[in-house]
Short mmCIF file of C-alpha atoms in Angstrom, two decimals:
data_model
loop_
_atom_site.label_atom_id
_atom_site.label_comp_id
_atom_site.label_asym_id
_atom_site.label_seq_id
_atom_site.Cartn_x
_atom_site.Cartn_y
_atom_site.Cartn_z
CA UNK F 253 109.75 69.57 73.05
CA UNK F 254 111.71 71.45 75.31
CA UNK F 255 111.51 71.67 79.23
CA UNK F 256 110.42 75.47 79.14
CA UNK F 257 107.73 74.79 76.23
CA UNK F 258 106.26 71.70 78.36
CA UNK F 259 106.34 73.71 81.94
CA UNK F 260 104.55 76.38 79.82
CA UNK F 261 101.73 74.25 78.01
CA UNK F 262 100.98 72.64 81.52
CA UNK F 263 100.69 75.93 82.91
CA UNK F 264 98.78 77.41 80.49
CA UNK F 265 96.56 73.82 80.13
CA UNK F 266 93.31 75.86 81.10
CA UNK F 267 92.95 78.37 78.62
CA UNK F 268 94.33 75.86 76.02
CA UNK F 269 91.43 73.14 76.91
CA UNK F 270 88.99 76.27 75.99
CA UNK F 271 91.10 76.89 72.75
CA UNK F 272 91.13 73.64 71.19
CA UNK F 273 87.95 72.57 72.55
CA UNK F 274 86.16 75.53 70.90
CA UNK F 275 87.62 74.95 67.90
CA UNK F 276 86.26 71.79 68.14
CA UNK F 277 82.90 71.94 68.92
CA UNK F 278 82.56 74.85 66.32
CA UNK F 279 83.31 71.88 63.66
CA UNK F 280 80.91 69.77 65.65
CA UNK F 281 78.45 72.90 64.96
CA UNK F 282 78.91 73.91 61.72
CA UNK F 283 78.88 70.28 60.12
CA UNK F 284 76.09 68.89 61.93
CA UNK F 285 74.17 72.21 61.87
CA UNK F 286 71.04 73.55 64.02
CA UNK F 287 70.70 69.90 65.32
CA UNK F 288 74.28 70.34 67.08
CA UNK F 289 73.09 72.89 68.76
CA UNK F 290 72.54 70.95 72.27
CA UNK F 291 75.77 68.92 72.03
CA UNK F 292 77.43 71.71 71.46
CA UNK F 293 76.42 73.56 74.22
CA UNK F 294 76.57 70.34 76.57
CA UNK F 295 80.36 70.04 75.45
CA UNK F 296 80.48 73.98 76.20
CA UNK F 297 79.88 73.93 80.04
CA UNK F 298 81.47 70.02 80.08
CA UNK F 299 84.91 72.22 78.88
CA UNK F 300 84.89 74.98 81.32
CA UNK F 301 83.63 72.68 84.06
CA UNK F 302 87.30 70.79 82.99
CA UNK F 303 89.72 74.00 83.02
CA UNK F 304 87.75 74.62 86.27
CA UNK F 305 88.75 71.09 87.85
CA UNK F 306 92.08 71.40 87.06
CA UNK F 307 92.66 74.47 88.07
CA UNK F 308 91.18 73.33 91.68
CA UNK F 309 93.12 70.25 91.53
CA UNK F 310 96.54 70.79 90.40
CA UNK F 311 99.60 72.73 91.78
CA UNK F 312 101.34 74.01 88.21
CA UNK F 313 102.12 77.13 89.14
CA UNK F 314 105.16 80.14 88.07
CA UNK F 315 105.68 81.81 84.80
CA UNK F 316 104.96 80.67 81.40
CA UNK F 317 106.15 81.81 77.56
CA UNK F 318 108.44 83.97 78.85
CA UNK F 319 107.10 85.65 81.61
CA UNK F 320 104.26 86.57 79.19
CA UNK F 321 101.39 84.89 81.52
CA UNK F 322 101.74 83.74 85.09
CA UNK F 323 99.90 81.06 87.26
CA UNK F 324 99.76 82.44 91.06
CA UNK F 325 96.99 81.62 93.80
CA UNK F 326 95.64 84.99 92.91
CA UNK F 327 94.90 83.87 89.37
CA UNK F 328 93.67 80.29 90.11
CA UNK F 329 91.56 81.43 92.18
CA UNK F 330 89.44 84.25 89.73
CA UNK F 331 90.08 82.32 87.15
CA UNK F 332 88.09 79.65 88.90
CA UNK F 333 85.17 82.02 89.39
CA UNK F 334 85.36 83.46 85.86
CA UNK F 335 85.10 79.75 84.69
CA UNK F 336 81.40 79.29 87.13
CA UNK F 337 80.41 83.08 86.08
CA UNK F 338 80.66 81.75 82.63
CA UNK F 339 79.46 78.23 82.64
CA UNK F 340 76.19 79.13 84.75
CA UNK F 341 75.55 82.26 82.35
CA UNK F 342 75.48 79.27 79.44
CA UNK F 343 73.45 77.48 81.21
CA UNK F 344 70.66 79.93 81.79
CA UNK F 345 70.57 81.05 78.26
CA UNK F 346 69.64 77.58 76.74
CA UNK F 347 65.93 78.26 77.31
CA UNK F 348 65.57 81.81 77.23
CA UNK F 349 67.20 82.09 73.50
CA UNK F 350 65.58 79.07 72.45
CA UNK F 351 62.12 81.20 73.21
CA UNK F 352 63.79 83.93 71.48
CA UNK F 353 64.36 82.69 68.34
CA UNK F 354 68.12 83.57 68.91
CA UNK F 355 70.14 80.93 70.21
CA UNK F 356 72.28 78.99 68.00
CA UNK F 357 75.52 76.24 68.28
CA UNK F 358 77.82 80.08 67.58
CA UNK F 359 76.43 81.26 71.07
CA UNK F 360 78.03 78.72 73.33
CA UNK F 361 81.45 79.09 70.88
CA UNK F 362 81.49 82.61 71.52
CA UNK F 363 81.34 82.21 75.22
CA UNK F 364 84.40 80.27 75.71
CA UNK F 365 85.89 82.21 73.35
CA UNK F 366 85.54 85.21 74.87
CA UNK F 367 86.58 83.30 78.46
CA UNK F 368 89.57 82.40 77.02
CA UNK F 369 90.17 85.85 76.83
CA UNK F 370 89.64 86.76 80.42
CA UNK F 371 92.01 84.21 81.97
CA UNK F 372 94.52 85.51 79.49
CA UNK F 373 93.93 88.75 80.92
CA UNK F 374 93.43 87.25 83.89
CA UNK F 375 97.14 85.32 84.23
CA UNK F 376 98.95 88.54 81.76
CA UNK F 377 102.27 89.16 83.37
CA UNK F 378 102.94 92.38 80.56
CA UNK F 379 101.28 94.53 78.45
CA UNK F 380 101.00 92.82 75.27
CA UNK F 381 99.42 89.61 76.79
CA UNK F 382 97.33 91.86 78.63
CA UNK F 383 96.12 93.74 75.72
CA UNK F 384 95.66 90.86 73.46
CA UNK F 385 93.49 89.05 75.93
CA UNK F 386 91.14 92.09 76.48
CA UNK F 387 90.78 92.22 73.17
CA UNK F 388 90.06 88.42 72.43
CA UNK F 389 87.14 88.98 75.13
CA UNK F 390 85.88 92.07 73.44
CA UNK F 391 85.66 91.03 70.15
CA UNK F 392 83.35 87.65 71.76
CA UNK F 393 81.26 90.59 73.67
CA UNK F 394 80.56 92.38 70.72
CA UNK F 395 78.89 89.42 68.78
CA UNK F 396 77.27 88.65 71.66
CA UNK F 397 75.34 91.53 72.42
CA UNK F 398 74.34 92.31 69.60
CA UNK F 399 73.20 88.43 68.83
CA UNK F 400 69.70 88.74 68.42
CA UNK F 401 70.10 90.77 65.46
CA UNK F 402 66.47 90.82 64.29
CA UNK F 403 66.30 92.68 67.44
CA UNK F 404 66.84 96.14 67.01
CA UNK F 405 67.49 97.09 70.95
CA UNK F 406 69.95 94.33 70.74
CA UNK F 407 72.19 95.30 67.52
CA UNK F 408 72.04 99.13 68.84
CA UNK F 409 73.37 97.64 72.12
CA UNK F 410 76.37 95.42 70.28
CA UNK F 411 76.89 98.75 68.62
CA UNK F 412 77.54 101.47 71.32
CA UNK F 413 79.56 98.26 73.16
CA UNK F 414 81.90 97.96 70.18
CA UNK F 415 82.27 101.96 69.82
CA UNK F 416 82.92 103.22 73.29
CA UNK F 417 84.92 99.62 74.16
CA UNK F 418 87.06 100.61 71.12
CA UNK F 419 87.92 103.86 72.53
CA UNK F 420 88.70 102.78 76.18
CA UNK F 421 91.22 100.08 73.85
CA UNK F 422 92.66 103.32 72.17
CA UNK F 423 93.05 104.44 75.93
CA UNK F 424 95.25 101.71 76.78
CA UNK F 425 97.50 101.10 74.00
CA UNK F 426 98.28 104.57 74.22
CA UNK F 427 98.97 104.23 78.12
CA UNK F 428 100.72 101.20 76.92
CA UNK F 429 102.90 103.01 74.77
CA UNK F 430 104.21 105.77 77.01
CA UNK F 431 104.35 103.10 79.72
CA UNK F 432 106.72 101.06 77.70
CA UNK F 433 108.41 104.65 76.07
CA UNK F 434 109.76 105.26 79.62
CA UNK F 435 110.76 102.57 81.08
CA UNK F 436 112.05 100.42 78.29
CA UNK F 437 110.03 97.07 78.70
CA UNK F 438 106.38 95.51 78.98
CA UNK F 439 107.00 93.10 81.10
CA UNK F 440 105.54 93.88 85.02
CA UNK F 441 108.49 92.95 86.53
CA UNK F 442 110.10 95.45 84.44
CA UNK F 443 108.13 98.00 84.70
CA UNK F 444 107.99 97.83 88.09
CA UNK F 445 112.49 97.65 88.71
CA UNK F 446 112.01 100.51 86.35
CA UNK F 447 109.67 102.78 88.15
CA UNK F 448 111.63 102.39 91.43
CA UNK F 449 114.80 103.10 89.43
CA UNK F 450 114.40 107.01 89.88
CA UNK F 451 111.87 109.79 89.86
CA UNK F 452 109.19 109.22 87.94
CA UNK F 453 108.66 111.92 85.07
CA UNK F 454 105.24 113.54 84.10
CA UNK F 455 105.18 111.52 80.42
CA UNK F 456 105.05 107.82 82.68
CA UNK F 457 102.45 109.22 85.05
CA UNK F 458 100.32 110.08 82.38
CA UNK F 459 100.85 106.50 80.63
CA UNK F 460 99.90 105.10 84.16
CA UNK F 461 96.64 107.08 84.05
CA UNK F 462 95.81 106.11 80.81
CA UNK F 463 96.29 102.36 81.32
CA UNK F 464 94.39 102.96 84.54
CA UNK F 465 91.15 104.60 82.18
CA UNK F 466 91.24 101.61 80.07
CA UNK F 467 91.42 99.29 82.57
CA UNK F 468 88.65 101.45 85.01
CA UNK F 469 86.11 101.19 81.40
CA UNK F 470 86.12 97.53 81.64
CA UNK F 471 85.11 97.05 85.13
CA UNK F 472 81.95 99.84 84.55
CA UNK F 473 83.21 102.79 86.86
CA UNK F 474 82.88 106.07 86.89
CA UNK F 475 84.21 107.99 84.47
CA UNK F 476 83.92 105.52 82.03
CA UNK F 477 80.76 103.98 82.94
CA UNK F 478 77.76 105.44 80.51
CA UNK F 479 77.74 102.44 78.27
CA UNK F 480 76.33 99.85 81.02
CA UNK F 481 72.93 101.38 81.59
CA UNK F 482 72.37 101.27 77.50
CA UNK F 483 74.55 97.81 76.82
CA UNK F 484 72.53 96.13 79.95
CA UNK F 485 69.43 97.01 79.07
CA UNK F 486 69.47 96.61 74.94
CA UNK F 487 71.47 93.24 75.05
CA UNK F 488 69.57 89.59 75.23
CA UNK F 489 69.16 88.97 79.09
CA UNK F 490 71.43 85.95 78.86
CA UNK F 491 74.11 88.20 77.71
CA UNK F 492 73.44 91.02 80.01
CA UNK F 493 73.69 88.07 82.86
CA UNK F 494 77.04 86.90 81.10
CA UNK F 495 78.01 90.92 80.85
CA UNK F 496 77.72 91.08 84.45
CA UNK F 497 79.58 88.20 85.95
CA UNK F 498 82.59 86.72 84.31
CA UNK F 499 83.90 89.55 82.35
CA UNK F 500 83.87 91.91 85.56
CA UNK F 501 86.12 88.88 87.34
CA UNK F 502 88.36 89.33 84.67
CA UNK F 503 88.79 92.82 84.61
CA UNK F 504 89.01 93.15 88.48
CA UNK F 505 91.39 91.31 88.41
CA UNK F 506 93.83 92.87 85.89
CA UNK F 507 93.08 96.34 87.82
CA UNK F 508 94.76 94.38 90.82
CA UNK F 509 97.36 93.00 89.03
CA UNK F 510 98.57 95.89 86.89
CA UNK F 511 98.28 98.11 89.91
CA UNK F 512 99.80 96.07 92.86
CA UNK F 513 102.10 94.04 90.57
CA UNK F 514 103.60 96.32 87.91
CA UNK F 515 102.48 100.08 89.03
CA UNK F 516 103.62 98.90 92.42
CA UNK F 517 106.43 101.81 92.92
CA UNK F 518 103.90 103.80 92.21
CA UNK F 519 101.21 103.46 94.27
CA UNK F 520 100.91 107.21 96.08
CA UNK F 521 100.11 108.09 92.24
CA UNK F 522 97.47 105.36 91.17
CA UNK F 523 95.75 105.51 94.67
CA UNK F 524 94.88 108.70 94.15
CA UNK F 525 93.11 107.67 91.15
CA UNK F 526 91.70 104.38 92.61
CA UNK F 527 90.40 106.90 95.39
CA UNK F 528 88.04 109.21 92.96
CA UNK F 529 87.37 106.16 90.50
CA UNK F 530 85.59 104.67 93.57
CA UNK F 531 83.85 107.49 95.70
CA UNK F 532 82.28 108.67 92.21
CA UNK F 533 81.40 105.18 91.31
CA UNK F 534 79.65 104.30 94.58
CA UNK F 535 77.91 107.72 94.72
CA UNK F 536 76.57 107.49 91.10
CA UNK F 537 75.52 103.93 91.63
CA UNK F 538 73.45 104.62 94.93
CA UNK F 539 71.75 107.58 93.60
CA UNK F 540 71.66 107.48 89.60
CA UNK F 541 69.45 103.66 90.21
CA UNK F 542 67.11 105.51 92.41
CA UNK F 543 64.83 106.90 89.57
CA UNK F 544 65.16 103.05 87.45
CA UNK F 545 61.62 101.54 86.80
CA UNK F 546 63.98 99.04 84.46
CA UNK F 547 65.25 96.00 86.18
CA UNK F 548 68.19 95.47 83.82
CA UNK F 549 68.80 99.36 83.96
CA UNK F 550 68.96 99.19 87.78
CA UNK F 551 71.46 96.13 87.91
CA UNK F 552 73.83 97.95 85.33
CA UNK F 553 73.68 100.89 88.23
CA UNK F 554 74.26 98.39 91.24
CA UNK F 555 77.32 96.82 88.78
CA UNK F 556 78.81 100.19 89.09
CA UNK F 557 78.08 101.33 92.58
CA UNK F 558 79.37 97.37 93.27
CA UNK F 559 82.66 98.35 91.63
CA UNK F 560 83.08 101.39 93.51
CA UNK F 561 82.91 99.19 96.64
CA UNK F 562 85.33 96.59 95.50
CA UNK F 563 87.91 99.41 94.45
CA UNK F 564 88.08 100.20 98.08
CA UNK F 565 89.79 97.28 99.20
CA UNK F 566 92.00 97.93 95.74
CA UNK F 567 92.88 101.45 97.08
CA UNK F 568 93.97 100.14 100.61
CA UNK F 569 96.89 98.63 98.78
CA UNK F 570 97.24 95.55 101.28
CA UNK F 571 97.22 92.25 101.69
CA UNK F 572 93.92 92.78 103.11
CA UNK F 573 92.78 95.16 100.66
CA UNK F 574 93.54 92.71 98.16
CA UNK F 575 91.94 90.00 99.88
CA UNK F 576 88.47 92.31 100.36
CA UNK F 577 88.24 92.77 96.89
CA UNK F 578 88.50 88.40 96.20
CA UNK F 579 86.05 87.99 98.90
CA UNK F 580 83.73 90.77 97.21
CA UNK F 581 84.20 89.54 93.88
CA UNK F 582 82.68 86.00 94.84
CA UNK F 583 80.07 87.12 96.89
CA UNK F 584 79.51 89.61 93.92
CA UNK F 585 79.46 86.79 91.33
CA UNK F 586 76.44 85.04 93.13
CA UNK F 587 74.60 87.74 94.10
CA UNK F 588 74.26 88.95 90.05
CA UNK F 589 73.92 85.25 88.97
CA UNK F 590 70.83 85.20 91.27
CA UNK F 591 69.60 88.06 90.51
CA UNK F 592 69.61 87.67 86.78
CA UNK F 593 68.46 83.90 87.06
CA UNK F 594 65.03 85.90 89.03
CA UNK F 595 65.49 88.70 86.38
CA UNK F 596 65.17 86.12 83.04
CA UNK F 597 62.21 83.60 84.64
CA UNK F 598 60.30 87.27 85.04
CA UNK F 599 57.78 85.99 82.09
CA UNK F 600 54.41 85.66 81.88
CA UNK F 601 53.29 82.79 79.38
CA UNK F 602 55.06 83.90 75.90
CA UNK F 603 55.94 87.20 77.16
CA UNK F 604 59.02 88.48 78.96
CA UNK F 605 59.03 91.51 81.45
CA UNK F 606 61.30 93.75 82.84
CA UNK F 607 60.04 96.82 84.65
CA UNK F 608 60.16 96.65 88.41
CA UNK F 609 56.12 97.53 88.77
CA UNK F 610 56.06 94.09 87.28
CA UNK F 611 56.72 92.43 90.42
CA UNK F 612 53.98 93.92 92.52
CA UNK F 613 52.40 91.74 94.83
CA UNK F 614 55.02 88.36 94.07
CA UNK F 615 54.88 87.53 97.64
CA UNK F 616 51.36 86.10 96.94
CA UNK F 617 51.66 84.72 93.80
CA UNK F 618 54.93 83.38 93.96
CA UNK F 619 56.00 83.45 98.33
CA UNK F 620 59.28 81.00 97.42
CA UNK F 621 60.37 83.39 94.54
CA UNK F 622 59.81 86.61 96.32
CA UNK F 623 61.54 85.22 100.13
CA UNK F 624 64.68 84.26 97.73
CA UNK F 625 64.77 87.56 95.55
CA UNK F 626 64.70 89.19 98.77
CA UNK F 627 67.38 87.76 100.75
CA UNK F 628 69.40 88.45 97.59
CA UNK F 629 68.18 92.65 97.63
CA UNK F 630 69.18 92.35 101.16
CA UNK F 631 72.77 90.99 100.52
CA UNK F 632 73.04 93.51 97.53
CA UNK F 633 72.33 96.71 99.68
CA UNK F 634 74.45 95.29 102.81
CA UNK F 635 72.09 93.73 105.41
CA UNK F 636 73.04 91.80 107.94
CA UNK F 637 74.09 88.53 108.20
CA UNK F 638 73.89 88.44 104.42
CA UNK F 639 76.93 87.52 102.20
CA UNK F 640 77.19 91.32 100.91
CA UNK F 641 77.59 92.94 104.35
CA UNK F 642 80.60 90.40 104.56
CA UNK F 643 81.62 91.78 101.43
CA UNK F 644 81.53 95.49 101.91
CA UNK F 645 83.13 94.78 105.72
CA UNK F 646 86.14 93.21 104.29
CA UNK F 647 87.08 95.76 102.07
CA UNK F 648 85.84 98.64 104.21
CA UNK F 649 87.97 96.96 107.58
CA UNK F 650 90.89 97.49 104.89
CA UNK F 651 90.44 100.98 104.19
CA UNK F 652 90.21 101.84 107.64
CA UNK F 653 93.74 100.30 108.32
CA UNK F 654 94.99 101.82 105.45
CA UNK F 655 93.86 104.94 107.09
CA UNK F 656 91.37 105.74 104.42
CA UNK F 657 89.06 107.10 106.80
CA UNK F 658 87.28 109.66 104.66
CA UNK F 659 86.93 106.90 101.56
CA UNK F 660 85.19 104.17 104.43
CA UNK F 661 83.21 107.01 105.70
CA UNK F 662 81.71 107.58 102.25
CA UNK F 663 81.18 104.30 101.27
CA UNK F 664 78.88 103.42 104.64
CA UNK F 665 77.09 106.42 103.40
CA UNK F 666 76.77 105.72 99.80
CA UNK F 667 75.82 102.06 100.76
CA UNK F 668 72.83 103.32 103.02
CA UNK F 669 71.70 105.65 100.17
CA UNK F 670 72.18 102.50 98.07
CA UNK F 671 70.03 100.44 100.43
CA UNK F 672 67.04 102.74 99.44
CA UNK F 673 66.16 101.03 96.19
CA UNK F 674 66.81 97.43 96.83
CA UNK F 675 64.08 97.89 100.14
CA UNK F 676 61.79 99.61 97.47
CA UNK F 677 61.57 96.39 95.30
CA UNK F 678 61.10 94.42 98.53
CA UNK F 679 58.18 96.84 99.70
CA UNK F 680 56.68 96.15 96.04
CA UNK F 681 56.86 92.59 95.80
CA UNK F 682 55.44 92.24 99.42
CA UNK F 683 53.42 95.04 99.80
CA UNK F 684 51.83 96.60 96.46
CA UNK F 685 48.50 94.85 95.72
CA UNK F 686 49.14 92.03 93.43
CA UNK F 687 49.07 91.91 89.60
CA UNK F 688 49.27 88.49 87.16
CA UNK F 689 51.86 86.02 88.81
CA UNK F 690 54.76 84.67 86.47
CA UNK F 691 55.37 81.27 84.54
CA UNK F 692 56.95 78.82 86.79
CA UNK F 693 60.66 78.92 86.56
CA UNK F 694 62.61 76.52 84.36
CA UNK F 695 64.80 74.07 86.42
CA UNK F 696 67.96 74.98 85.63
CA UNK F 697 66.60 78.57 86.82
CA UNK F 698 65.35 77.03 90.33
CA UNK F 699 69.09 75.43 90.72
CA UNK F 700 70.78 78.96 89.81
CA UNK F 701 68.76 80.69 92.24
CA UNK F 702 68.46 78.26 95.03
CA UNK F 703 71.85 77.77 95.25
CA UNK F 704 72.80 81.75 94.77
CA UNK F 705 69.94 82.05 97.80
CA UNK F 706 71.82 79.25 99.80
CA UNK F 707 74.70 81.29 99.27
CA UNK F 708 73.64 84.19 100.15
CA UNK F 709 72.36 83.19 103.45
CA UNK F 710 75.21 80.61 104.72
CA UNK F 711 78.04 82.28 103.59
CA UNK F 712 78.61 83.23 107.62
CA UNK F 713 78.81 79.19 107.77
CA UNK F 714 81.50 78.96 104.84
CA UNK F 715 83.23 82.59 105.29
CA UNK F 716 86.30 80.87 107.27
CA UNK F 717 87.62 78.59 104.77
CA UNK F 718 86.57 81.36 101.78
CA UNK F 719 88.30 83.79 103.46
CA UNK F 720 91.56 81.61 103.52
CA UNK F 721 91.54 80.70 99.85
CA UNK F 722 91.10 84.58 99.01
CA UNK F 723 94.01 85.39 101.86
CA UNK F 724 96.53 82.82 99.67
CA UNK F 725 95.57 84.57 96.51
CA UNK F 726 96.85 88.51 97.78
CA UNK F 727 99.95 87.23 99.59
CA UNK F 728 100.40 86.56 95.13
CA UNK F 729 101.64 89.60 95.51
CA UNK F 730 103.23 90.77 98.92
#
């Protein structure tokens, strides 16, 4: 073995634990059968709790295969929270598929599957690493929402995912393609010597916009948004909570890195982009949720008024813009896991519910669930000491020294309209006479959503030494 292939297997150790190990306990599953089904998921979240340690633990860091992947700060650090997004989302499916009738030893192999394509996409240093990690994590997304497939809501869901995802792909390899027509390469590095080589002609600006729309489809924004509302809703809950966490760390931060890393020379062009993507997102998530009676629905709607906010920091194009969007990423991350841990114990005996009149009156059934559930609806619309007005402060505070005055303006705005519909489920759950009170949650639930309400409400405790952590991960880059 050669020096460059061992500095290159130690850097890419995390993604290859994930590998082999799913291999692995997809033998365990399919020899032993149905039964294997709890070991196999055990071994599951044991594996990404592993890649997780080491990343946290060990200094490997610089270029690997050939400057196909890299290992920065920047991409230890959302790789780390792609790794909890995905091991809690495991975790909170056990139950709620076992109810269903769904869950089986494939579910837990297609999850760390489909994270091993995220921190490839995560750690891509050029196109080709890039694209074949997005796709490795599509093609586990598309099983998985369409895994209950007695379910009809559920297969129609898998379906529209697989279409519309295939045509945001088409997107980018054709972005890809003029990308690499132009300047001669796919590597960042490349791309980036290229681009400040010269003027830049009108064929590479439109492969920079094209990359940009398949990247922008990914995260749920605006223009490429209108599959979340129907993927969220039809999917299995567990999946929708899985949809919602780890993938979106992933393809944050691939936006970031394509944009600051390789498109870097370019910036005045894919700002103005960034710009629009993020004023449309944040208006059409404040006011399209407005009129949601769907819990699920509503959260797909927050996801993309959420990523309008985090593209703010992106379209500062600083060290502090970069470091917003890490902060809001994490704070996003346990917000949604929250949420969705509240969303799937909404159940009442065999029966599981998901319209927003369900939760009339919680406050006196269920005071603990309802005080929690709020203090997360107040960090999701901005409050006050909450986690999310940290959020939304960090990446706003860039903007403003950015001098994107007009695009911080806006986003205060958006985020009061925004605050409208969050304080409506509040006034229902304490307010609204009070209907039949739900099963008590599951355990693992009550540790998901304890410690997301901990979170939540500390995070002005913790902020200093988060902040840091997220500050080392954008000087990745400047």
């Amino acid at each position: 073995m050669t020096a460059d292939l061992a500095t290159s297997l130690s850097i890419a150790l995390p993604e290859l634990i994930l590998s082999v190990g799913a291999m692995v306990v997809l033998m365990i599953g399919v020899y032993a059968g149905k039964s294997a089904t709890g070991v196999v998921n055990v071994l599951s979240v044991l594996l990404l709790a592993a890649a997780a340690i080491w990343l946290m633990t060990t200094d490997a860091s610089g270029e690997a295969f050939g400057g196909a992947i890299v290992l920065d700060p920047f991409a230890r650090v959302m790789m780390v929270l792609t790794l909890i997004g995905s091991a809690v989302a495991l975790v909170m499916a056990v139950r709620f598929a076992s109810h269903a009738g769904f869950y089986s030893f494939e579910y837990p192999v297609m999850i760390l599957l489909s994270t091993v394509g995220m921190m490839l996409m995560i750690s891509a240093h050029n196109m080709i690493s890039l694209y074949l990690g997005l796709e490795l994590q599509n093609l586990g997304l598309y099983v998985l929402a369409a895994f209950h497939r007695d379910n009809l809501r559920s297969t129609e869901s898998g379906l529209k995912y697989f279409v519309l995802s295939s045509l945001s792909s088409g997107l980018l390899l054709y972005g890809i393609t003029l990308v690499y027509g132009y300047t001669g390469s796919v590597g960042f590095q490349e791309i980036a010597s290229a681009l400040s080589a010269g003027p830049r002609s009108i064929g590479l600006l439109f492969g920079i916009v094209f990359v940009l729309a398949g990247l922008i489809f990914k995260i749920s924004a605006v223009p490429f948004h209108m599959w979340t509302p129907d993927v969220y809703e039809g999917a299995p809950t567990p999946v929708t909570a899985f949809l919602s966490s780890a993938p979106k760390m992933a393809a944050m931060s691939f936006l970031v890195r394509t944009t600051v890393d390789a498109f870097q020379p370019a910036a005045a062009d894919w700002q103005q982009v960034i710009v629009f993507v993020s004023i449309a997102s944040m208006a059409l998530g404040s006011f399209a949720a407005i009129g949601q009676r769907n819990f699920k629905r509503l959260m797909a709607y927050s996801a993309i008024g959420h990523m309008g906010f985090a593209l703010v920091g992106l379209a500062a194009n600083t060290p502090a813009g970069v470091r917003g969007v890490v902060i809001y990423m994490l704070i996003y991350l346990a917000m949604t896991l929250g949420t969705f841990a509240f969303i799937l114990s909404m159940r009442r005996k065999d029966e599981q519910v998901e319209s927003i009149d369900d939760l009339a009156g919680l406050a006196t059934t269920n005071p603990m669930m309802a005080t929690i559930m709020t203090i997360l609806l107040f960090s999701l619309a901005g409050i006050p000491p909450l986690a999310g007005f940290w959020a939304k402060w960090y990446v706003f505070l860039a903007a403003i020294n950015a001098h994107l005055y007009a695009l911080a303006v806006i986003g205060v705005l958006t985020s009061v309209v925004g605050a409208f519909y969050y304080l409506r489920i509040i006034k229902i759950m304490w307010f609204d006479e009070a209907g039949k009170g739900f099963s008590p949650m599951a355990a693992e639930m009550r540790v998901v959503f304890g410690l997301s309400g901990a979170f939540i409400l500390f995070y002005v405790l913790i902020g200093g030494p988060l902040g840091r952590v997220a500050e080392a991960a954008a000087r990745s880059f400047y």
